[in-house]
Coordinates of C-alpha atoms in Angstrom, one line a residue:
X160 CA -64.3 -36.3 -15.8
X161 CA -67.3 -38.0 -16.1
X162 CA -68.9 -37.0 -12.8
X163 CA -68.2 -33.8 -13.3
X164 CA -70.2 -33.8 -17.1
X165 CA -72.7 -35.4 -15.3
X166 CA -73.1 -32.9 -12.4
X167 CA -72.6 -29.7 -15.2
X168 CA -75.5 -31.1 -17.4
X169 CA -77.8 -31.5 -13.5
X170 CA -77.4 -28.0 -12.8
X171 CA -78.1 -27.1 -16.3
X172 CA -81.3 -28.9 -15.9
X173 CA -81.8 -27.2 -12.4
X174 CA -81.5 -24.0 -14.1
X175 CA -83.6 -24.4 -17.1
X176 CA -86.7 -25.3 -14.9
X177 CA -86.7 -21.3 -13.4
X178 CA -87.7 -20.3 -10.0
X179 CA -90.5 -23.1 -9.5
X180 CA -88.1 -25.2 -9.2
X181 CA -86.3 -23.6 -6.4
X182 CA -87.8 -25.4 -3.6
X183 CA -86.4 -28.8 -4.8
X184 CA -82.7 -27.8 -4.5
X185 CA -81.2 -28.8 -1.6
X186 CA -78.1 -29.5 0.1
X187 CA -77.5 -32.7 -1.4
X188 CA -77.1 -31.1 -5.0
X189 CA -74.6 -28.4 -3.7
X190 CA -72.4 -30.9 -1.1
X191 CA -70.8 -32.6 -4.6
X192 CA -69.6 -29.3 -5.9
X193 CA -68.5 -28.5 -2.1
X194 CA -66.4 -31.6 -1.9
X195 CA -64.5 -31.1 -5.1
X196 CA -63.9 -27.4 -5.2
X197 CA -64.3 -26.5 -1.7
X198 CA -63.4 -28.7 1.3
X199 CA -59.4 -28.7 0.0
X200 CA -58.9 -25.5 1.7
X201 CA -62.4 -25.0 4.2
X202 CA -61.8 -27.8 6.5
X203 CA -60.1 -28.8 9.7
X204 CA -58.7 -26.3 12.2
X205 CA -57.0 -24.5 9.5
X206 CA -60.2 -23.3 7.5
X207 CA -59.9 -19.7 6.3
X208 CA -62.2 -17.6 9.1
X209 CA -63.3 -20.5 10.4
X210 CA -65.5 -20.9 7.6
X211 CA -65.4 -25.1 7.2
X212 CA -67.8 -26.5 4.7
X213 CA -68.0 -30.1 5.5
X214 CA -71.2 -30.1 6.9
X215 CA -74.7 -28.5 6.7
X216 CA -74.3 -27.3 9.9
X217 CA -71.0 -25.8 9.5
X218 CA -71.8 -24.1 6.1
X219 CA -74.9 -22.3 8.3
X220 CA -72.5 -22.0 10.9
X221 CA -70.4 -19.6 8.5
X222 CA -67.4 -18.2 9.4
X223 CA -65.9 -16.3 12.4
X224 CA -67.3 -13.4 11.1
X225 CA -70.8 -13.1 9.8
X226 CA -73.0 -15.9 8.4
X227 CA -72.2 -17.0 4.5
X228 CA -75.7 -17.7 3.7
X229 CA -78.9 -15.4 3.9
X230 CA -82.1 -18.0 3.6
X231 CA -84.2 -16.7 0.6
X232 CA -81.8 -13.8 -0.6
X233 CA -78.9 -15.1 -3.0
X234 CA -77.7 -12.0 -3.8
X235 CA -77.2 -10.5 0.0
X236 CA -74.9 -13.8 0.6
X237 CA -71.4 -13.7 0.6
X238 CA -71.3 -16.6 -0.5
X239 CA -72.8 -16.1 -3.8
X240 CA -70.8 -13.2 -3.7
X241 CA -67.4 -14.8 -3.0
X242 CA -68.5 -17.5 -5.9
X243 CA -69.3 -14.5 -8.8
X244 CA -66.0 -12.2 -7.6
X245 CA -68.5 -9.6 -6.6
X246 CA -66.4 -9.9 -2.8
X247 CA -62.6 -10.2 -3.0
X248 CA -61.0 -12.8 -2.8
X249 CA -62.8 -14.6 -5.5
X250 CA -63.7 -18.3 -4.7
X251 CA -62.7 -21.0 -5.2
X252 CA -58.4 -20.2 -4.2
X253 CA -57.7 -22.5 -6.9
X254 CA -59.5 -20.8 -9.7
X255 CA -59.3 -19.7 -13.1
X256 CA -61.7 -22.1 -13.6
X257 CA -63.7 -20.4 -11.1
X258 CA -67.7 -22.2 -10.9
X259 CA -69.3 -22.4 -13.7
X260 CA -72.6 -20.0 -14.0
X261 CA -74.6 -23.3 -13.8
X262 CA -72.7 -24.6 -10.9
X263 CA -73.4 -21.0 -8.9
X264 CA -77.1 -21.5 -10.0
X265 CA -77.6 -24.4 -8.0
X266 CA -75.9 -22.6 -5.0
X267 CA -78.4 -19.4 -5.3
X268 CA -81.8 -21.9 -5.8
X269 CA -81.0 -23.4 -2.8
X270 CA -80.5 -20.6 -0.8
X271 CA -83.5 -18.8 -2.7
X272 CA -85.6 -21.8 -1.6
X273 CA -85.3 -21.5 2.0
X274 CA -81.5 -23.5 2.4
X275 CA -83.5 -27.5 2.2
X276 CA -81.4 -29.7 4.0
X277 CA -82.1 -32.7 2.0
X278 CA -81.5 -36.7 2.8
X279 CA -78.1 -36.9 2.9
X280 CA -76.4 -37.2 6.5
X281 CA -74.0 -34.6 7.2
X282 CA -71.4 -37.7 8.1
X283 CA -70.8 -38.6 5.0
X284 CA -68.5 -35.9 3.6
X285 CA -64.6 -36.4 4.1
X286 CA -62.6 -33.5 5.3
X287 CA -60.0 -33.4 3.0
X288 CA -59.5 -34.9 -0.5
X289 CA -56.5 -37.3 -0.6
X290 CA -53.3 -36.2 -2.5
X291 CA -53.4 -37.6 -5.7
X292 CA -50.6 -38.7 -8.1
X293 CA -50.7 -39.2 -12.0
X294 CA -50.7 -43.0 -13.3
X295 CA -47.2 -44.7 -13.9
X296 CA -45.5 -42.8 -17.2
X297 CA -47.8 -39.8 -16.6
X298 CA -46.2 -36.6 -15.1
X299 CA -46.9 -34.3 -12.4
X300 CA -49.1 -31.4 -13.4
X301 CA -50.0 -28.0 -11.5
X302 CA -53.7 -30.1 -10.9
X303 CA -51.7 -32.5 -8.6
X304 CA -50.0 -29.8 -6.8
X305 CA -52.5 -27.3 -6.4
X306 CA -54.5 -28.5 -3.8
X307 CA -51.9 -28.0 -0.9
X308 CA -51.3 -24.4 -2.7
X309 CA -54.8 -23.7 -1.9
X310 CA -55.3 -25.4 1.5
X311 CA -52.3 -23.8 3.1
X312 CA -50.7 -21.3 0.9
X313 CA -53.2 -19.2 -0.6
X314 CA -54.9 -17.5 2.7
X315 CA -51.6 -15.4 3.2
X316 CA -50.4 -15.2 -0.4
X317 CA -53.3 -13.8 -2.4
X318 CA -54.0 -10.2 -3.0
X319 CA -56.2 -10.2 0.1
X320 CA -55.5 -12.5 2.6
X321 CA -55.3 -12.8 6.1
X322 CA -52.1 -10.6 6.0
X323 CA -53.5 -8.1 3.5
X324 CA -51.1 -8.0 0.7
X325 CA -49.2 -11.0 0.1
X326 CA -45.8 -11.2 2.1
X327 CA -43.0 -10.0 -0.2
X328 CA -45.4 -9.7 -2.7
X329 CA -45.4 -14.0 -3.3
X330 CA -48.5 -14.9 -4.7
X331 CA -49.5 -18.6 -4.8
X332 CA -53.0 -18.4 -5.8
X333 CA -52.4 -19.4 -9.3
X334 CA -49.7 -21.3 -11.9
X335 CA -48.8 -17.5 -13.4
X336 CA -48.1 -16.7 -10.0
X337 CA -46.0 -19.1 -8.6
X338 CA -43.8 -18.9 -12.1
X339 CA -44.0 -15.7 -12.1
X340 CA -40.1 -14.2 -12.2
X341 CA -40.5 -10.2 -11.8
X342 CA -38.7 -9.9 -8.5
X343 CA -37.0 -13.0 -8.2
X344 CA -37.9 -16.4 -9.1
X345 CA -39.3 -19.0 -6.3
X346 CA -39.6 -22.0 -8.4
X347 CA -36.5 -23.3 -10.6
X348 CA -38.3 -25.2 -13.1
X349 CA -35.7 -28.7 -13.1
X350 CA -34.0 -27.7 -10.2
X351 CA -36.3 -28.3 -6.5
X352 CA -32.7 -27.7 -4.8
X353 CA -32.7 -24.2 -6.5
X354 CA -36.2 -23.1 -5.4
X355 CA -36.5 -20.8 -2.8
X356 CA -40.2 -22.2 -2.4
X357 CA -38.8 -25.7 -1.6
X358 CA -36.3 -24.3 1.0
X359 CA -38.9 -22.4 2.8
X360 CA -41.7 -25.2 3.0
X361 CA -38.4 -27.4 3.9
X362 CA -37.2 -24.8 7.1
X363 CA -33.7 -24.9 4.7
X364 CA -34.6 -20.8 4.3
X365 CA -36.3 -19.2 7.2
X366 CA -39.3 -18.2 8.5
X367 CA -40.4 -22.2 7.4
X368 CA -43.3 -21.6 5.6
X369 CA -46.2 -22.5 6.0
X370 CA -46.6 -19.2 8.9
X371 CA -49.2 -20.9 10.5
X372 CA -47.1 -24.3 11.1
X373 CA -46.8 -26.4 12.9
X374 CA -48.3 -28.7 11.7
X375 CA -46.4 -27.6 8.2
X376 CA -46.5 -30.1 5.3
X377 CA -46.3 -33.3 5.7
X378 CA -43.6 -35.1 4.0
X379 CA -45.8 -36.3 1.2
X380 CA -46.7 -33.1 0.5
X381 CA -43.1 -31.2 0.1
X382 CA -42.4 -34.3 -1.9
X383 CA -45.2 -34.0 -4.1
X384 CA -44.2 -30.6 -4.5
X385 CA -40.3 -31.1 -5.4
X386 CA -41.4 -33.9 -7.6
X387 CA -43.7 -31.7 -9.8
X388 CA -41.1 -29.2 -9.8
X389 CA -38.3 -31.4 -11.2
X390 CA -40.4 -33.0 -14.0
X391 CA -40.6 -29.5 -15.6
X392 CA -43.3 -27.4 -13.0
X393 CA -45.7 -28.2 -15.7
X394 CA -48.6 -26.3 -16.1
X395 CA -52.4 -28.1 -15.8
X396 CA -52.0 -29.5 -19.8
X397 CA -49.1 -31.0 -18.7
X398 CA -46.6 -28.4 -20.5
X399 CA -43.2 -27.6 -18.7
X400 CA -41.9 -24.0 -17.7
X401 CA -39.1 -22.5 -19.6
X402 CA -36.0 -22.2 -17.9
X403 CA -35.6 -18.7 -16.1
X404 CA -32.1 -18.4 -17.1
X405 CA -30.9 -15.0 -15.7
X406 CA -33.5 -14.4 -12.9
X407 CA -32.8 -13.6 -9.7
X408 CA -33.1 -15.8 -6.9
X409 CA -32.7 -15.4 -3.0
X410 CA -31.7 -18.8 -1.0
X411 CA -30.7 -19.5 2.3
X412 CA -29.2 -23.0 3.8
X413 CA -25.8 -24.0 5.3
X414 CA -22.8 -23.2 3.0
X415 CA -20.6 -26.3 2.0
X416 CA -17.1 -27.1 0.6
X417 CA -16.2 -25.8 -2.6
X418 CA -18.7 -23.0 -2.4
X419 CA -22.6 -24.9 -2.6
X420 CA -25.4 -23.7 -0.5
X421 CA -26.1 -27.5 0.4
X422 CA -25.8 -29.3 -2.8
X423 CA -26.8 -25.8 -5.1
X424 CA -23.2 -25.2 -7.0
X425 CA -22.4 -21.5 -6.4
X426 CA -20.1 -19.4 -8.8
X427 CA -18.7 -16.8 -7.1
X428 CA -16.5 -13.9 -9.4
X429 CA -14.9 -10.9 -9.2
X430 CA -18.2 -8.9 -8.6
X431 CA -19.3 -11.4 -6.1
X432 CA -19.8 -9.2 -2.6
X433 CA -18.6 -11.5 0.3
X434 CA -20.0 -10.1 4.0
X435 CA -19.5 -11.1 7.3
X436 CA -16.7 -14.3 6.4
X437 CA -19.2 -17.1 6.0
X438 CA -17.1 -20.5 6.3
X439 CA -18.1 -24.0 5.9
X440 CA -21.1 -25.1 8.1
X441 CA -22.4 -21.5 8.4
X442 CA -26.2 -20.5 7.6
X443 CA -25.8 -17.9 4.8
X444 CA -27.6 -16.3 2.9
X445 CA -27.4 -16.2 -1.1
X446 CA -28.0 -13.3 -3.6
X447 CA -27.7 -13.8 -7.3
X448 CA -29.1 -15.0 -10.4
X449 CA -29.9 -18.7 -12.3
X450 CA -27.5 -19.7 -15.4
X451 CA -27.7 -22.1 -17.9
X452 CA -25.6 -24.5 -16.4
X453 CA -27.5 -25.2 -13.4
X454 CA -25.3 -23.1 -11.0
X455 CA -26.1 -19.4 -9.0
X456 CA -24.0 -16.6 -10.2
X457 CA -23.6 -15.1 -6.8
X458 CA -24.1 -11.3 -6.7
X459 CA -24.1 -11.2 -2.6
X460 CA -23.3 -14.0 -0.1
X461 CA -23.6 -13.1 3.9
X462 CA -23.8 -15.3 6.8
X463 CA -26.5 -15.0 9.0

């Protein structure tokens, strides 16, 4: 936290000085901001467009498609434009908080003054941030999780990603998002076993998730994930999600005895539609909705 005081109050003081003092920014005052909000998701072979922005030579580079920087015009670069939401989808993935307007100031002096390289040696920027976990007695919050949302998630499931619309409509680009219940829920809040989001990044519901694997998440990751989702799925101030008792939900895996999808109790009732005679062992798929109890109140149930 207090790096990141001290870098708000530098560009601050970059901005107060006005234009004059645009020739002095240069890529070491921008690389810090990079490396904390940026090289989670623009790194490595799987960098959105190709865009990577772990060096100075690969932010000039830009992406696939055009370059991200115009030397001496701010406002004609999509990469101020991606920073202020003026081009959609607005950067970073893992905003609200989005840059601050002092943070984006640094980025449009240092293109206004002519994109100064500076002293620091492109080497010494790491790729990717480490996966971090809260100290003993502390829980997982979204913060901890959010990273491997936006670094392989987000480029497919945002309003305009690499797919166009998000695939069945998921959106992972934000906590509202992934909670969100509308359609059906993908995160059981308490119950990893019970989220459809688990299952997929697991290959327990199919397509595995992410589409572009392999590689898909490591081990760490999916267990960083089911961690934070059993403490609660709390949100970044550490508060848990409520308990979408009654929502829908859509999971696959192999049916067991007794009637569990793995080691998800099912309830199955008179109203329960049974198709295609799944029996023990089968892949099935399951239809129905979350009760209080912990269990799926199975609606439909078909082998696949």
């Amino acid at each position: 936290m207090g790096e990141r005081l001290a870098r708000i109050i530098l560009c601050s003081w970059f901005l107060a000085q006005g234009p004059a003092l645009a020739q002095t920014v240069s890529y070491d005052d921008i690389q810090p901001i990079l490396q904390v909000r940026c090289v989670m998701c623009h790194a490595g072979e799987a960098a959105p467009l190709g865009l990577r922005l772990t060096s100075l030579d690969e932010l000039l580079k830009g992406s696939v498609s055009r370059p991200v920087v115009n030397s001496g015009d701010p406002a004609g670069s999509e990469l101020i434009r991606r920073l202020k939401g003026q081009s959609q989808p607005r950067m970073p993935m893992t905003g609200p908080p989005f840059l601050s307007d002092a943070e984006i100031g640094v980025f449009e002096q240092w293109i206004a003054g002519g994109l100064q390289p500076g002293s620091r040696p492109p080497s010494v920027m790491v790729e990717s941030a480490p996966l971090q976990r809260p100290p003993a007695g502390q829980p997982l919050t979204y913060n901890h999780v959010a990273p491997i949302f936006a670094s392989r998630c987000v480029k497919c499931h945002s309003t305009n990603g690499l797919m166009g619309s998000a695939p069945e409509g998921l959106l992972l680009s934000s906590y509202a998002a992934i909670l969100d219940r509308h359609e059906r829920v993908r995160v059981v809040p308490g119950a990893s076993a019970a989220s459809e989001l688990v299952r997929r990044i697991r290959g327990q519901s199919l397509p595995q998730m992410p589409y572009d694997g392999p590689p898909f998440l490591s081990d760490e990751e999916i267990q960083l994930i089911i961690d934070w989702i059993d403490q609660g799925a709390r949100d970044a101030n550490g508060q848990p999600a409520p308990s979408p008792v009654g929502s829908r939900v859509r999971l696959q895996g192999r049916l067991g005895e007794g009637w569990t999808l793995d080691s998800v109790p099912l309830v199955l009732g008179p109203g329960s539609r049974i198709d295609k005679s799944p029996g023990v062992g089968d892949f099935v798929e399951v239809r129905g909705r979350w009760s209080q109890d912990g269990r799926v109140l199975v609606e439909r149930i078909r082998r696949r």
